[in-house]
Amino acid sequence: AAGVIQSPRHLIKEKRETATLKCYPIPRHDTVYWYQQGPGQDPQFLISFYEKMQSDKGSIPDRFSAQQFSDYHSELNMSSLELGDSALYFCASSHRSGGDTDTQYFGPGTRLTVL
Amino acid sequence: AQSVSQHNHHVILSEAASLELGCNYSYGGTVNLFWYVQYPGQHLQLLLKYFSGDPLVKGIKGFEAEFIKSKFSFNLRKPSVQWSDTAEYFCAAGNYGGSQGNLIFGKGTKLSVKP
């Protein structure tokens, strides 16, 4: 079965640079969630989109922005990167309009390292 | 405030031992509960979920969990662990049918199974 796809899988950036992370949800899934998992930490919710509109906002810094496009893929844009942004960034998708509304399926993550 | 707590940070067992990982939640309203597993270097995979109905839910790989509403608990169990169960286990809670739907994770429990 198709899964959530994230790209790139690994990304190395310098401080103050920008980064763009991409997420392709499972086909027919209409909702995308972004989570940040620091080293040895639990995933922390950043932001979510439903039908291309922002649905909920968590602990996302103002330096980050995200959007969901017409094909339902989502991009997380991160600017003025800081060392503390080094983490694993997970995307998850769900089919809110379907029967399995509340189950989120996670992608493999993008490991961002800021030097 | 909504929260999920996992009692054990690191559990070490021998193969064939029984497993129980504790999870307690504090959540307003009707809650969905999940257990995810994260194998070393991999993404979060759904083990099982509870939405409503039978409080004893069975998941993949022989895992099960019991929802006890009076104790706000959702403990994960497996009668006989294998070396391949070595991983980190996260309990998570989310709104039932909510428009938001983001998950709140516990801090995770590392399980090490000795062959």
PDB file of C-alpha atoms in Angstrom:
ATOM      1  CA  ALA A   1       0.000   0.000   0.000  1.00  0.00           C
ATOM      2  CA  ALA A   2       1.148   3.531  -0.733  1.00  0.00           C
ATOM      3  CA  GLY A   3       2.631   5.423   2.195  1.00  0.00           C
ATOM      4  CA  VAL A   4       3.447   9.003   3.042  1.00  0.00           C
ATOM      5  CA  ILE A   5       6.454  10.236   1.099  1.00  0.00           C
ATOM      6  CA  GLN A   6       8.819  12.872   2.397  1.00  0.00           C
ATOM      7  CA  SER A   7      11.705  14.537   0.664  1.00  0.00           C
ATOM      8  CA  PRO A   8      14.505  15.001   1.120  1.00  0.00           C
ATOM      9  CA  ARG A   9      15.295  12.285   3.655  1.00  0.00           C
ATOM     10  CA  HIS A  10      18.385  14.084   4.893  1.00  0.00           C
ATOM     11  CA  LEU A  11      19.275  17.763   4.718  1.00  0.00           C
ATOM     12  CA  ILE A  12      22.300  19.633   5.995  1.00  0.00           C
ATOM     13  CA  LYS A  13      22.172  23.415   6.218  1.00  0.00           C
ATOM     14  CA  GLU A  14      24.179  26.229   7.736  1.00  0.00           C
ATOM     15  CA  LYS A  15      22.837  28.641  10.343  1.00  0.00           C
ATOM     16  CA  ARG A  16      20.669  31.397   8.899  1.00  0.00           C
ATOM     17  CA  GLU A  17      19.993  29.432   5.703  1.00  0.00           C
ATOM     18  CA  THR A  18      16.544  28.360   4.532  1.00  0.00           C
ATOM     19  CA  ALA A  19      15.150  24.881   3.987  1.00  0.00           C
ATOM     20  CA  THR A  20      12.072  23.451   2.316  1.00  0.00           C
ATOM     21  CA  LEU A  21      10.679  20.080   3.305  1.00  0.00           C
ATOM     22  CA  LYS A  22       8.094  18.307   1.180  1.00  0.00           C
ATOM     23  CA  CYS A  23       5.382  15.832   2.086  1.00  0.00           C
ATOM     24  CA  TYR A  24       3.218  13.764  -0.245  1.00  0.00           C
ATOM     25  CA  PRO A  25       0.264  12.240   1.619  1.00  0.00           C
ATOM     26  CA  ILE A  26      -1.267   8.847   1.016  1.00  0.00           C
ATOM     27  CA  PRO A  27      -3.542   9.051  -2.056  1.00  0.00           C
ATOM     28  CA  ARG A  28      -7.048  10.304  -1.193  1.00  0.00           C
ATOM     29  CA  HIS A  29      -5.886  11.623   2.174  1.00  0.00           C
ATOM     30  CA  ASP A  30      -7.005  15.217   2.625  1.00  0.00           C
ATOM     31  CA  THR A  31      -5.239  16.201   5.844  1.00  0.00           C
ATOM     32  CA  VAL A  32      -1.546  16.713   6.482  1.00  0.00           C
ATOM     33  CA  TYR A  33       0.197  17.204   9.836  1.00  0.00           C
ATOM     34  CA  TRP A  34       3.765  18.287  10.538  1.00  0.00           C
ATOM     35  CA  TYR A  35       5.654  17.187  13.663  1.00  0.00           C
ATOM     36  CA  GLN A  36       9.156  17.947  14.954  1.00  0.00           C
ATOM     37  CA  GLN A  37      11.083  15.317  16.916  1.00  0.00           C
ATOM     38  CA  GLY A  38      14.243  16.532  18.589  1.00  0.00           C
ATOM     39  CA  PRO A  39      16.975  14.070  19.644  1.00  0.00           C
ATOM     40  CA  GLY A  40      15.588  11.747  22.295  1.00  0.00           C
ATOM     41  CA  GLN A  41      12.297  13.650  22.372  1.00  0.00           C
ATOM     42  CA  ASP A  42       8.700  12.852  21.569  1.00  0.00           C
ATOM     43  CA  PRO A  43       7.168  14.295  18.399  1.00  0.00           C
ATOM     44  CA  GLN A  44       5.781  17.802  18.848  1.00  0.00           C
ATOM     45  CA  PHE A  45       2.940  19.011  16.661  1.00  0.00           C
ATOM     46  CA  LEU A  46       3.753  22.005  14.443  1.00  0.00           C
ATOM     47  CA  ILE A  47       0.860  22.636  12.064  1.00  0.00           C
ATOM     48  CA  SER A  48      -1.857  20.877  10.071  1.00  0.00           C
ATOM     49  CA  PHE A  49      -3.855  21.427   6.902  1.00  0.00           C
ATOM     50  CA  TYR A  50      -7.233  20.133   5.812  1.00  0.00           C
ATOM     51  CA  GLU A  51      -8.394  20.596   2.241  1.00  0.00           C
ATOM     52  CA  LYS A  52      -5.586  23.101   1.603  1.00  0.00           C
ATOM     53  CA  MET A  53      -6.560  25.338   4.521  1.00  0.00           C
ATOM     54  CA  GLN A  54      -4.613  25.630   7.759  1.00  0.00           C
ATOM     55  CA  SER A  55      -6.481  23.542  10.301  1.00  0.00           C
ATOM     56  CA  ASP A  56      -4.528  23.871  13.515  1.00  0.00           C
ATOM     57  CA  LYS A  57      -1.312  25.403  14.738  1.00  0.00           C
ATOM     58  CA  GLY A  58       0.985  24.064  17.414  1.00  0.00           C
ATOM     59  CA  SER A  59       4.446  25.085  18.513  1.00  0.00           C
ATOM     60  CA  ILE A  60       5.605  26.287  15.120  1.00  0.00           C
ATOM     61  CA  PRO A  61       8.121  29.160  15.223  1.00  0.00           C
ATOM     62  CA  ASP A  62       7.291  32.325  13.287  1.00  0.00           C
ATOM     63  CA  ARG A  63      10.354  31.603  11.113  1.00  0.00           C
ATOM     64  CA  PHE A  64       8.531  28.564   9.724  1.00  0.00           C
ATOM     65  CA  SER A  65       5.621  28.566   7.330  1.00  0.00           C
ATOM     66  CA  ALA A  66       3.754  25.830   5.535  1.00  0.00           C
ATOM     67  CA  GLN A  67       1.078  25.289   2.970  1.00  0.00           C
ATOM     68  CA  GLN A  68      -0.904  22.554   1.296  1.00  0.00           C
ATOM     69  CA  PHE A  69      -1.249  22.598  -2.460  1.00  0.00           C
ATOM     70  CA  SER A  70      -4.056  21.636  -4.828  1.00  0.00           C
ATOM     71  CA  ASP A  71      -2.638  18.099  -5.203  1.00  0.00           C
ATOM     72  CA  TYR A  72      -2.661  17.844  -1.369  1.00  0.00           C
ATOM     73  CA  HIS A  73       1.097  17.750  -1.000  1.00  0.00           C
ATOM     74  CA  SER A  74       2.495  20.067   1.639  1.00  0.00           C
ATOM     75  CA  GLU A  75       5.689  22.028   2.072  1.00  0.00           C
ATOM     76  CA  LEU A  76       7.281  23.268   5.277  1.00  0.00           C
ATOM     77  CA  ASN A  77       9.463  26.318   4.722  1.00  0.00           C
ATOM     78  CA  MET A  78      12.038  27.115   7.364  1.00  0.00           C
ATOM     79  CA  SER A  79      14.021  30.345   7.334  1.00  0.00           C
ATOM     80  CA  SER A  80      16.860  31.788   9.432  1.00  0.00           C
ATOM     81  CA  LEU A  81      17.743  28.300  10.567  1.00  0.00           C
ATOM     82  CA  GLU A  82      19.147  27.889  14.066  1.00  0.00           C
ATOM     83  CA  LEU A  83      21.156  25.069  15.596  1.00  0.00           C
ATOM     84  CA  GLY A  84      18.122  24.123  17.679  1.00  0.00           C
ATOM     85  CA  ASP A  85      16.136  23.395  14.524  1.00  0.00           C
ATOM     86  CA  SER A  86      18.175  20.233  14.021  1.00  0.00           C
ATOM     87  CA  ALA A  87      15.589  17.470  14.350  1.00  0.00           C
ATOM     88  CA  LEU A  88      13.589  14.825  12.562  1.00  0.00           C
ATOM     89  CA  TYR A  89      10.569  16.352  10.845  1.00  0.00           C
ATOM     90  CA  PHE A  90       7.679  14.005  10.322  1.00  0.00           C
ATOM     91  CA  CYS A  91       4.704  14.466   8.108  1.00  0.00           C
ATOM     92  CA  ALA A  92       1.538  12.477   8.710  1.00  0.00           C
ATOM     93  CA  SER A  93      -1.644  12.239   6.687  1.00  0.00           C
ATOM     94  CA  SER A  94      -5.205  11.179   7.368  1.00  0.00           C
ATOM     95  CA  HIS A  95      -8.454  10.942   5.507  1.00  0.00           C
ATOM     96  CA  ARG A  96     -10.673  13.251   7.543  1.00  0.00           C
ATOM     97  CA  SER A  97     -13.574  12.969   5.138  1.00  0.00           C
ATOM     98  CA  GLY A  98     -13.481   9.196   5.190  1.00  0.00           C
ATOM     99  CA  GLY A  99     -14.288   6.500   7.680  1.00  0.00           C
ATOM    100  CA  ASP A 100     -10.870   6.287   9.278  1.00  0.00           C
ATOM    101  CA  THR A 101     -11.001   9.948  10.197  1.00  0.00           C
ATOM    102  CA  ASP A 102      -8.696  10.177  13.112  1.00  0.00           C
ATOM    103  CA  THR A 103      -5.856   7.821  12.244  1.00  0.00           C
ATOM    104  CA  GLN A 104      -2.639   9.484  11.190  1.00  0.00           C
ATOM    105  CA  TYR A 105      -0.091   7.630   9.098  1.00  0.00           C
ATOM    106  CA  PHE A 106       3.453   8.867   9.333  1.00  0.00           C
ATOM    107  CA  GLY A 107       6.099   9.326   6.701  1.00  0.00           C
ATOM    108  CA  PRO A 108       9.761   8.346   7.108  1.00  0.00           C
ATOM    109  CA  GLY A 109      10.768  11.839   8.160  1.00  0.00           C
ATOM    110  CA  THR A 110      13.360  14.364   7.023  1.00  0.00           C
ATOM    111  CA  ARG A 111      16.444  14.572   9.211  1.00  0.00           C
ATOM    112  CA  LEU A 112      17.564  18.206   9.249  1.00  0.00           C
ATOM    113  CA  THR A 113      21.001  19.041  10.559  1.00  0.00           C
ATOM    114  CA  VAL A 114      21.918  22.693  11.043  1.00  0.00           C
ATOM    115  CA  LEU A 115      25.639  23.393  11.342  1.00  0.00           C
TER     116      LEU A 115
ATOM    117  CA  ALA B   1      -3.843  20.964  29.899  1.00  0.00           C
ATOM    118  CA  GLN B   2      -3.864  17.954  27.632  1.00  0.00           C
ATOM    119  CA  SER B   3      -1.033  15.545  28.291  1.00  0.00           C
ATOM    120  CA  VAL B   4       0.089  11.970  27.866  1.00  0.00           C
ATOM    121  CA  SER B   5       2.498  10.356  30.297  1.00  0.00           C
ATOM    122  CA  GLN B   6       4.406   7.130  29.934  1.00  0.00           C
ATOM    123  CA  HIS B   7       5.694   5.677  33.155  1.00  0.00           C
ATOM    124  CA  ASN B   8       8.809   3.911  31.993  1.00  0.00           C
ATOM    125  CA  HIS B   9      11.643   5.544  30.141  1.00  0.00           C
ATOM    126  CA  HIS B  10      13.553   2.330  29.400  1.00  0.00           C
ATOM    127  CA  VAL B  11      12.445  -1.271  29.834  1.00  0.00           C
ATOM    128  CA  ILE B  12      14.819  -4.209  29.442  1.00  0.00           C
ATOM    129  CA  LEU B  13      13.381  -7.707  29.035  1.00  0.00           C
ATOM    130  CA  SER B  14      14.549 -11.122  27.993  1.00  0.00           C
ATOM    131  CA  GLU B  15      12.920 -12.867  25.054  1.00  0.00           C
ATOM    132  CA  ALA B  16       9.627 -14.594  25.922  1.00  0.00           C
ATOM    133  CA  ALA B  17       9.012 -12.275  28.883  1.00  0.00           C
ATOM    134  CA  SER B  18       5.667 -10.522  29.125  1.00  0.00           C
ATOM    135  CA  LEU B  19       5.445  -6.814  28.476  1.00  0.00           C
ATOM    136  CA  GLU B  20       3.257  -4.069  29.872  1.00  0.00           C
ATOM    137  CA  LEU B  21       3.955  -0.422  29.108  1.00  0.00           C
ATOM    138  CA  GLY B  22       1.984   2.153  31.021  1.00  0.00           C
ATOM    139  CA  CYS B  23       0.240   5.160  29.500  1.00  0.00           C
ATOM    140  CA  ASN B  24      -1.978   7.711  31.238  1.00  0.00           C
ATOM    141  CA  TYR B  25      -3.692  10.641  29.595  1.00  0.00           C
ATOM    142  CA  SER B  26      -5.252  13.880  30.658  1.00  0.00           C
ATOM    143  CA  TYR B  27      -7.599  15.095  27.964  1.00  0.00           C
ATOM    144  CA  GLY B  28     -10.812  17.075  27.840  1.00  0.00           C
ATOM    145  CA  GLY B  29     -13.668  15.576  25.896  1.00  0.00           C
ATOM    146  CA  THR B  30     -13.818  12.276  24.106  1.00  0.00           C
ATOM    147  CA  VAL B  31     -10.396  11.003  23.246  1.00  0.00           C
ATOM    148  CA  ASN B  32      -8.844   8.725  20.657  1.00  0.00           C
ATOM    149  CA  LEU B  33      -5.834   6.753  21.854  1.00  0.00           C
ATOM    150  CA  PHE B  34      -2.977   5.276  19.863  1.00  0.00           C
ATOM    151  CA  TRP B  35       0.213   3.337  20.299  1.00  0.00           C
ATOM    152  CA  TYR B  36       2.957   3.888  17.749  1.00  0.00           C
ATOM    153  CA  VAL B  37       6.249   2.028  17.466  1.00  0.00           C
ATOM    154  CA  GLN B  38       9.489   3.498  16.147  1.00  0.00           C
ATOM    155  CA  TYR B  39      12.172   0.979  15.230  1.00  0.00           C
ATOM    156  CA  PRO B  40      15.750   2.296  15.268  1.00  0.00           C
ATOM    157  CA  GLY B  41      16.230   4.812  12.473  1.00  0.00           C
ATOM    158  CA  GLN B  42      12.707   4.389  11.182  1.00  0.00           C
ATOM    159  CA  HIS B  43       9.438   6.302  11.198  1.00  0.00           C
ATOM    160  CA  LEU B  44       6.443   5.938  13.478  1.00  0.00           C
ATOM    161  CA  GLN B  45       4.244   2.958  12.680  1.00  0.00           C
ATOM    162  CA  LEU B  46       0.745   2.508  14.043  1.00  0.00           C
ATOM    163  CA  LEU B  47       0.473  -0.496  16.376  1.00  0.00           C
ATOM    164  CA  LEU B  48      -3.125  -0.107  17.437  1.00  0.00           C
ATOM    165  CA  LYS B  49      -5.820   2.446  18.183  1.00  0.00           C
ATOM    166  CA  TYR B  50      -8.883   2.912  20.351  1.00  0.00           C
ATOM    167  CA  PHE B  51     -11.798   5.089  19.290  1.00  0.00           C
ATOM    168  CA  SER B  52     -14.808   3.535  21.031  1.00  0.00           C
ATOM    169  CA  GLY B  53     -16.438   0.190  21.763  1.00  0.00           C
ATOM    170  CA  ASP B  54     -14.581  -2.798  23.162  1.00  0.00           C
ATOM    171  CA  PRO B  55     -11.931  -1.378  25.508  1.00  0.00           C
ATOM    172  CA  LEU B  56      -9.550  -4.227  24.704  1.00  0.00           C
ATOM    173  CA  VAL B  57      -8.030  -3.578  21.311  1.00  0.00           C
ATOM    174  CA  LYS B  58      -5.738  -5.854  19.381  1.00  0.00           C
ATOM    175  CA  GLY B  59      -3.063  -4.541  17.082  1.00  0.00           C
ATOM    176  CA  ILE B  60      -0.346  -5.834  14.835  1.00  0.00           C
ATOM    177  CA  LYS B  61       2.506  -8.139  15.863  1.00  0.00           C
ATOM    178  CA  GLY B  62       0.618  -9.615  18.821  1.00  0.00           C
ATOM    179  CA  PHE B  63       0.221  -6.364  20.739  1.00  0.00           C
ATOM    180  CA  GLU B  64      -2.928  -5.385  22.580  1.00  0.00           C
ATOM    181  CA  ALA B  65      -4.003  -2.484  24.763  1.00  0.00           C
ATOM    182  CA  GLU B  66      -6.750  -1.933  27.285  1.00  0.00           C
ATOM    183  CA  PHE B  67      -8.592   1.347  27.697  1.00  0.00           C
ATOM    184  CA  ILE B  68      -9.639   1.886  31.322  1.00  0.00           C
ATOM    185  CA  LYS B  69     -11.650   5.073  31.439  1.00  0.00           C
ATOM    186  CA  SER B  70     -11.794   5.273  35.245  1.00  0.00           C
ATOM    187  CA  LYS B  71      -8.007   5.206  35.422  1.00  0.00           C
ATOM    188  CA  PHE B  72      -7.411   7.359  32.324  1.00  0.00           C
ATOM    189  CA  SER B  73      -5.086   4.607  31.170  1.00  0.00           C
ATOM    190  CA  PHE B  74      -4.289   2.840  27.925  1.00  0.00           C
ATOM    191  CA  ASN B  75      -1.573   0.304  28.722  1.00  0.00           C
ATOM    192  CA  LEU B  76       0.152  -1.702  26.009  1.00  0.00           C
ATOM    193  CA  ARG B  77       0.708  -5.428  26.502  1.00  0.00           C
ATOM    194  CA  LYS B  78       2.327  -8.376  24.766  1.00  0.00           C
ATOM    195  CA  PRO B  79       2.410 -11.851  26.335  1.00  0.00           C
ATOM    196  CA  SER B  80       5.804 -12.858  24.941  1.00  0.00           C
ATOM    197  CA  VAL B  81       8.293 -10.379  23.476  1.00  0.00           C
ATOM    198  CA  GLN B  82      10.835 -11.106  20.767  1.00  0.00           C
ATOM    199  CA  TRP B  83      14.220  -9.568  20.061  1.00  0.00           C
ATOM    200  CA  SER B  84      12.647  -7.881  17.033  1.00  0.00           C
ATOM    201  CA  ASP B  85      10.342  -5.896  19.349  1.00  0.00           C
ATOM    202  CA  THR B  86      13.318  -3.779  20.394  1.00  0.00           C
ATOM    203  CA  ALA B  87      12.131  -0.262  19.577  1.00  0.00           C
ATOM    204  CA  GLU B  88      10.700   2.896  21.092  1.00  0.00           C
ATOM    205  CA  TYR B  89       6.987   2.917  21.860  1.00  0.00           C
ATOM    206  CA  PHE B  90       4.906   6.084  21.932  1.00  0.00           C
ATOM    207  CA  CYS B  91       1.435   6.477  23.372  1.00  0.00           C
ATOM    208  CA  ALA B  92      -0.590   9.307  21.792  1.00  0.00           C
ATOM    209  CA  ALA B  93      -3.974  10.954  22.273  1.00  0.00           C
ATOM    210  CA  GLY B  94      -6.134  12.980  19.935  1.00  0.00           C
ATOM    211  CA  ASN B  95      -9.567  14.590  19.753  1.00  0.00           C
ATOM    212  CA  TYR B  96     -12.407  12.300  18.795  1.00  0.00           C
ATOM    213  CA  GLY B  97     -13.797  13.522  15.504  1.00  0.00           C
ATOM    214  CA  GLY B  98     -12.297  16.926  16.116  1.00  0.00           C
ATOM    215  CA  SER B  99     -11.603  19.448  13.441  1.00  0.00           C
ATOM    216  CA  GLN B 100      -8.076  19.748  14.710  1.00  0.00           C
ATOM    217  CA  GLY B 101      -6.922  16.237  15.233  1.00  0.00           C
ATOM    218  CA  ASN B 102      -3.297  16.797  16.109  1.00  0.00           C
ATOM    219  CA  LEU B 103      -1.796  14.143  18.337  1.00  0.00           C
ATOM    220  CA  ILE B 104      -0.185  14.661  21.713  1.00  0.00           C
ATOM    221  CA  PHE B 105       2.565  12.146  22.364  1.00  0.00           C
ATOM    222  CA  GLY B 106       4.025  10.737  25.518  1.00  0.00           C
ATOM    223  CA  LYS B 107       7.790  10.893  26.000  1.00  0.00           C
ATOM    224  CA  GLY B 108       8.176   7.339  24.729  1.00  0.00           C
ATOM    225  CA  THR B 109       9.434   4.103  26.276  1.00  0.00           C
ATOM    226  CA  LYS B 110      12.533   2.409  24.919  1.00  0.00           C
ATOM    227  CA  LEU B 111      12.186  -1.354  24.947  1.00  0.00           C
ATOM    228  CA  SER B 112      15.324  -3.464  24.741  1.00  0.00           C
ATOM    229  CA  VAL B 113      14.811  -7.217  24.378  1.00  0.00           C
ATOM    230  CA  LYS B 114      17.804  -9.408  25.127  1.00  0.00           C
ATOM    231  CA  PRO B 115      18.113 -12.510  22.943  1.00  0.00           C
TER     232      PRO B 115
END
